[in-house]
Coordinates of C-alpha atoms and ligand atoms in Angstrom, one line a residue:
X1 CA 63.3 16.1 0.6
X2 CA 63.2 19.4 2.6
X3 CA 65.4 19.7 5.8
X4 CA 63.8 22.4 8.0
X5 CA 66.3 24.1 10.2
X6 CA 64.3 27.3 10.8
X7 CA 64.8 29.1 14.2
X8 CA 61.1 29.7 14.7
X9 CA 58.4 29.2 13.8
X10 CA 60.0 25.9 13.2
X11 CA 59.6 22.2 12.5
X12 CA 56.6 20.3 13.9
X13 CA 56.3 16.5 13.8
X14 CA 54.3 15.4 10.8
X15 CA 51.8 13.3 12.9
X16 CA 51.2 16.3 15.1
X17 CA 50.5 18.5 12.1
X18 CA 48.1 15.9 10.7
X19 CA 46.3 15.6 14.0
X20 CA 45.9 19.4 14.1
X21 CA 44.7 19.5 10.5
X22 CA 42.1 16.7 11.1
X23 CA 40.8 18.5 14.2
X24 CA 40.0 21.7 12.5
X25 CA 37.7 20.0 10.0
X26 CA 34.2 19.5 11.3
X27 CA 32.2 16.4 10.9
X28 CA 28.4 15.9 10.7
X29 CA 28.3 15.0 14.3
X30 CA 31.2 17.1 15.8
X31 CA 32.1 20.7 15.3
X32 CA 35.7 21.8 14.9
X33 CA 37.5 22.6 18.1
X34 CA 38.2 26.1 16.8
X35 CA 34.6 26.9 15.9
X36 CA 33.1 26.4 19.4
X37 CA 33.0 28.7 22.4
X38 CA 36.1 28.8 24.6
X39 CA 33.5 28.6 27.5
X40 CA 32.3 25.2 26.3
X41 CA 33.1 22.2 28.5
X42 CA 34.9 20.6 25.6
X43 CA 37.4 23.5 25.3
X44 CA 37.6 23.8 29.1
X45 CA 38.6 20.2 29.3
X46 CA 41.2 20.7 26.6
X47 CA 42.8 23.6 28.6
X48 CA 42.8 21.5 31.7
X49 CA 44.5 18.6 29.9
X50 CA 47.0 21.1 28.4
X51 CA 47.9 22.4 31.8
X52 CA 48.1 18.9 33.4
X53 CA 50.3 17.6 30.6
X54 CA 52.7 20.6 30.9
X55 CA 52.9 20.0 34.7
X56 CA 53.7 16.3 34.2
X57 CA 56.3 16.9 31.5
X58 CA 58.2 19.4 33.7
X59 CA 57.6 17.7 37.0
X60 CA 56.4 21.0 38.3
X61 CA 55.4 21.3 41.9
X62 CA 52.0 22.5 43.0
X63 CA 53.3 25.9 44.1
X64 CA 53.5 26.8 40.4
X65 CA 50.6 28.1 38.3
X66 CA 50.8 27.4 34.6
X67 CA 49.3 29.9 32.2
X68 CA 48.8 30.0 28.4
X69 CA 48.8 33.5 27.2
X70 CA 48.6 35.6 24.1
X71 CA 51.5 37.6 22.6
X72 CA 54.4 35.2 22.2
X73 CA 57.7 35.9 23.9
X74 CA 58.0 39.6 23.6
X75 CA 54.7 40.2 25.5
X76 CA 56.5 38.8 28.5
X77 CA 59.3 41.4 28.2
X78 CA 56.7 43.9 29.3
X79 CA 54.4 41.8 31.5
X80 CA 57.2 40.6 33.8
X81 CA 58.3 44.1 34.9
X82 CA 54.7 45.3 34.9
X83 CA 54.0 42.7 37.6
X84 CA 57.2 42.5 39.5
X85 CA 59.0 45.9 39.6
X86 CA 59.0 47.6 43.0
X87 CA 59.7 51.2 44.0
X88 CA 63.2 51.5 45.4
X89 CA 64.2 48.2 43.9
X90 CA 66.0 47.3 40.6
X91 CA 65.2 44.8 37.9
X92 CA 68.4 43.0 37.0
X93 CA 69.1 41.4 33.7
X94 CA 71.9 38.9 32.8
X95 CA 72.6 40.3 29.3
X96 CA 73.5 37.3 27.2
X97 CA 72.1 38.2 23.8
X98 CA 69.7 40.3 21.9
X99 CA 66.6 38.9 23.5
X100 CA 67.8 39.8 27.0
X101 CA 68.8 43.2 25.7
X102 CA 65.3 43.8 24.3
X103 CA 63.8 42.6 27.6
X104 CA 66.0 44.9 29.6
X105 CA 64.9 47.9 27.5
X106 CA 61.2 47.1 28.0
X107 CA 61.8 46.9 31.7
X108 CA 63.0 50.5 31.9
X109 CA 59.4 51.6 31.3
X110 CA 58.4 50.1 34.6
X111 CA 61.2 50.7 37.1
X112 CA 64.9 50.9 37.8
X113 CA 66.7 48.5 35.5
X114 CA 70.3 47.4 35.2
X115 CA 72.4 44.7 33.6
X116 CA 73.8 42.5 36.3
X117 CA 76.4 41.3 33.8
X118 CA 76.8 41.3 30.1
X119 CA 78.8 39.7 27.3
X120 CA 77.6 42.2 24.7
X121 CA 81.2 43.6 24.2
X122 CA 82.4 40.1 23.3
X123 CA 79.7 39.7 20.7
X124 CA 77.7 37.5 23.1
X125 CA 80.0 34.6 22.4
X126 CA 79.7 33.4 26.0
X127 CA 77.4 33.5 29.0
X128 CA 78.4 36.3 31.5
X129 CA 78.2 35.7 35.2
X130 CA 78.1 37.9 38.3
X131 CA 80.0 37.7 41.6
X132 CA 77.7 39.2 44.2
X133 CA 74.0 39.6 44.1
X134 CA 72.9 43.2 44.6
X135 CA 70.7 43.8 47.7
X136 CA 68.1 45.8 45.9
X137 CA 67.1 43.2 43.3
X138 CA 63.4 43.0 42.6
X139 CA 64.3 40.0 40.4
X140 CA 67.1 38.6 38.3
X141 CA 66.2 37.7 34.8
X142 CA 68.1 35.5 32.4
X143 CA 67.6 33.7 29.1
X144 CA 68.5 30.0 29.3
X145 CA 69.2 29.6 25.5
X146 CA 70.2 32.5 23.3
X147 CA 68.6 31.7 20.0
X148 CA 70.6 34.2 17.9
X149 CA 74.2 33.6 19.3
X150 CA 73.9 29.8 20.0
X151 CA 74.8 29.9 23.7
X152 CA 73.0 28.1 26.6
X153 CA 73.2 28.1 30.4
X154 CA 74.7 24.8 31.7
X155 CA 74.7 26.1 35.2
X156 CA 71.7 28.0 36.6
X157 CA 72.8 30.5 39.3
X158 CA 71.2 30.4 42.7
X159 CA 69.6 33.7 43.7
X160 CA 68.0 35.3 46.7
X161 CA 65.8 37.5 44.6
X162 CA 63.1 35.8 42.4
X163 CA 64.8 34.1 39.5
X164 CA 63.1 34.7 36.1
X165 CA 63.9 32.9 32.9
X166 CA 63.1 33.2 29.2
X167 CA 63.2 29.6 27.9
X168 CA 61.6 30.3 24.6
X169 CA 64.1 28.3 22.6
X170 CA 65.0 25.4 25.0
X171 CA 61.8 24.6 27.0
X172 CA 61.1 20.9 26.6
X173 CA 64.3 20.5 24.6
X174 CA 66.6 19.8 27.6
X175 CA 66.2 18.3 31.1
X176 CA 66.2 21.0 33.9
X177 CA 65.0 21.4 37.4
X178 CA 62.2 23.8 36.7
X179 CA 61.3 24.2 40.3
X180 CA 64.4 26.3 41.0
X181 CA 62.9 29.2 39.1
X182 CA 60.2 31.6 40.4
X183 CA 58.8 32.5 37.0
X184 CA 59.8 31.1 33.6
X185 CA 58.2 31.3 30.2
X186 CA 58.5 30.3 26.6
X187 CA 57.0 31.5 23.3
X188 CA 55.3 28.4 22.1
X189 CA 56.6 28.7 18.5
X190 CA 59.6 26.3 18.9
X191 CA 59.3 23.2 21.0
X192 CA 55.8 24.0 22.5
X193 CA 53.4 24.5 19.6
X194 CA 52.8 27.3 17.2
X195 CA 53.6 31.0 17.2
X196 CA 51.7 33.9 18.9
X197 CA 51.2 32.4 22.3
X198 CA 53.3 31.6 25.4
X199 CA 53.4 29.3 28.3
X200 CA 54.2 31.1 31.6
X201 CA 54.9 29.3 34.9
X202 CA 54.8 31.3 38.1
X203 CA 55.0 31.0 41.8
X204 CA 52.1 33.3 42.8
X205 CA 53.8 34.2 46.0
X206 CA 56.1 36.6 44.1
X207 CA 53.1 38.6 42.8
X208 CA 52.8 41.4 45.3
X209 CA 51.2 44.4 43.5
X210 CA 48.2 45.9 45.1
X211 CA 45.1 44.2 43.5
X212 CA 43.7 46.6 40.9
X213 CA 46.9 48.6 40.6
X214 CA 47.8 47.4 37.1
X215 CA 45.5 46.7 34.1
X216 CA 43.6 43.4 34.5
X217 CA 44.8 42.0 31.2
X218 CA 48.4 42.5 32.3
X219 CA 48.0 41.2 35.8
X220 CA 49.1 37.5 36.0
X221 CA 46.6 37.0 38.9
X222 CA 43.7 37.7 36.5
X223 CA 44.8 34.8 34.3
X224 CA 45.5 32.5 37.2
X225 CA 42.0 33.1 38.6
X226 CA 40.4 32.6 35.2
X227 CA 42.6 29.5 34.4
X228 CA 43.9 31.2 31.2
X229 CA 40.3 31.8 30.0
X230 CA 40.0 35.5 31.1
X231 CA 39.4 36.6 27.5
X232 CA 39.1 34.4 24.4
X233 CA 42.4 32.5 24.2
X234 CA 44.3 31.8 20.9
X235 CA 42.4 28.5 20.6
X236 CA 44.2 26.9 17.7
X237 CA 47.6 27.7 19.3
X238 CA 46.4 26.1 22.5
X239 CA 45.2 23.0 20.6
X240 CA 48.5 22.7 18.8
X241 CA 50.4 23.1 22.1
X242 CA 48.5 20.2 23.6
X243 CA 49.2 17.9 20.6
X244 CA 52.9 18.8 20.7
X245 CA 53.1 18.2 24.4
X246 CA 51.3 14.9 24.2
X247 CA 53.7 13.9 21.4
X248 CA 56.7 14.8 23.6
X249 CA 55.3 12.6 26.4
X250 CA 54.6 9.7 24.0
X251 CA 58.2 9.8 22.7
X252 CA 59.6 9.5 26.2
X253 CA 59.3 13.0 27.7
X254 CA 61.9 15.7 28.1
X255 CA 64.7 13.3 29.1
X256 CA 64.3 11.5 25.8
X257 CA 64.7 14.7 23.8
X258 CA 67.5 15.9 26.1
X259 CA 69.5 12.8 25.0
X260 CA 68.5 13.1 21.3
X261 CA 69.3 16.8 21.2
X262 CA 72.7 16.3 22.8
X263 CA 73.5 13.6 20.2
X264 CA 72.4 15.9 17.3
X265 CA 74.4 18.8 18.6
X266 CA 77.5 16.6 19.1
X267 CA 77.4 15.4 15.5
X268 CA 77.3 19.0 14.2
X269 CA 79.9 20.5 16.6
X270 CA 82.3 17.6 15.9
X271 CA 82.1 18.4 12.2
X272 CA 82.5 22.2 12.8
X273 CA 85.6 21.5 15.0
X274 CA 87.1 19.3 12.2
X275 CA 86.1 21.1 9.0
X276 CA 88.6 23.9 8.3
X277 CA 86.0 25.8 6.2
X278 CA 83.7 26.6 9.1
X279 CA 84.1 28.0 12.6
X280 CA 81.6 27.6 15.5
X281 CA 80.5 31.0 16.9
X282 CA 80.0 30.4 20.6
X283 CA 82.7 29.6 23.2
X284 CA 82.9 25.8 23.7
X285 CA 81.7 25.7 27.3
X286 CA 78.5 27.7 26.6
X287 CA 77.5 26.0 23.3
X288 CA 73.8 25.6 22.7
X289 CA 72.4 22.2 21.7
X290 CA 69.3 23.9 20.2
X291 CA 70.8 26.6 17.9
X292 CA 74.2 25.9 16.5
X293 CA 75.7 29.1 15.1
X294 CA 78.7 29.1 12.8
X295 CA 80.6 31.1 10.2
X296 CA 82.5 30.3 7.0
X297 CA 86.2 31.2 6.7
X298 CA 85.5 33.9 4.1
X299 CA 82.6 35.6 2.3
X300 CA 83.1 33.6 -0.9
X301 CA 82.9 30.3 0.8
X302 CA 79.8 31.6 2.8
X303 CA 78.0 32.4 -0.4
X304 CA 78.9 29.1 -2.1
X305 CA 77.8 27.1 0.9
X306 CA 74.5 29.0 1.0
X307 CA 74.0 28.1 -2.7
X308 CA 74.9 24.4 -1.9
X309 CA 72.3 24.3 0.9
X310 CA 69.6 25.8 -1.3
X311 CA 70.3 23.3 -4.0
X312 CA 70.1 20.4 -1.6
X313 CA 66.8 21.1 0.1
X314 CA 68.2 22.7 3.3
X315 CA 66.1 25.6 4.5
X316 CA 66.3 28.1 7.4
X317 CA 70.1 27.9 7.9
X318 CA 70.9 31.6 7.3
X319 CA 72.3 33.2 10.5
X320 CA 70.1 35.8 12.2
X321 CA 70.3 39.1 10.3
X322 CA 72.2 40.8 13.1
X323 CA 75.3 38.5 12.9
X324 CA 75.1 36.7 9.5
X325 CA 76.8 33.3 8.8
X326 CA 74.8 30.2 9.6
X327 CA 72.5 28.9 12.3
X328 CA 71.2 25.3 12.5
X329 CA 68.2 25.2 14.8
X330 CA 67.6 21.7 15.9
X331 CA 64.5 21.5 17.9
X332 CA 62.8 18.3 19.2
X333 CA 61.0 17.5 16.0
X334 CA 64.1 17.7 13.8
X335 CA 65.2 14.0 13.2
X336 CA 68.9 13.1 13.8
X337 CA 69.0 11.9 10.2
X338 CA 68.6 15.6 9.1
X339 CA 71.6 16.6 11.0
X340 CA 73.5 13.7 9.5
X341 CA 72.4 14.9 6.1
X342 CA 73.7 18.4 6.9
X343 CA 77.1 17.0 8.1
X344 CA 77.4 15.0 4.9
X345 CA 76.6 18.1 2.9
X346 CA 79.4 20.0 4.7
X347 CA 81.9 17.1 4.1
X348 CA 81.0 16.9 0.4
X349 CA 81.3 20.7 0.1
X350 CA 84.8 20.5 1.7
X351 CA 85.8 17.8 -0.8
X352 CA 84.8 20.0 -3.7
X353 CA 86.2 23.2 -2.4
Ligands
LIG1 N1 63.0 35.1 23.5 C1 63.7 34.2 22.8 C2 64.8 33.5 23.4 C3 63.4 34.0 21.4 O1 64.2 33.2 20.7 C4 62.3 34.7 20.8 C5 61.9 34.5 19.4 N2 62.8 33.9 18.6 C6 61.6 35.6 21.6 C7 62.0 35.8 23.0 C8 60.5 36.4 21.1 O2 59.4 35.6 20.8 P1 58.1 36.2 20.0 O3 58.6 36.4 18.6 O4 57.1 35.1 20.1 O5 57.7 37.5 20.6

């Protein structure tokens, strides 16, 4: 038995994987979906179904456009300020972890950029907030779930300026009113398919650059007009995103996974709060249900528990290289029984310690 707790790329449901595998094989009477033109009706229909399924899942209103783009999450770190920065305005970032910090740095290539708040000095153990919104904001950017530090927004701030969110590690894993944002996106590698692509949802009214003033490939309007088929899309990633989203819908939609993911997280946090050998990293009120980060009481225990995990089929539980310790990523496809197995392993470890 292998228990897959990787942070991303990460666990995909076995039936979804089998469906993907079957569909890249061609038959005598039907070519594989990844060996036909992206301009074919068959692929065009698939993209339409992908977009419709995403819209249904999120209950997203018609004033949003949904795009499937190349480049994963980090491409958006650049594409957002490329499209949205304005002369005499400032791009504001709520700095809640390494991913917002990287995004903020990329923004400096395109315009004035500032952190509107930051928890960096406190090791990103909590979500920082701000009191007053600056008048000169081109937009305010936050990351709803901080994959590395295991914190998550449980209250989304209201803003006057366009509100932008990186949801790479919690999109489809929690219930949320998606319509309160102006642009949000996720790398598809966690709850939305495979790596290398992204889903980007935008209200086009925020796109105000003079047409032709930024490179076509970077301009969101190019991709809106071409329905995500401006150039050849990452076809296999798109196919897998469709299968993952259809599976989410069949299981009961985002609300079903919201409940399941809360149950899984509660199980593990309860054990971490009880077991004296381990300490959860994030402050209680901002704890993430997707990525649970924790440390061991000392280095010796840490190494011994790492060995125990290795010997019992647990993979992907090493903390991010920047903070060490442990991280249990528990995306939609991770069954509750795998979290129960991890909790039992911790209890057994404690008994033998
Ligand atoms: N944002 C967040 C919150 C992430 O967790 C990640 C990847 N783990 C990224 C952005 C970057 O995604 P990618 O590697 O696809 O560029």
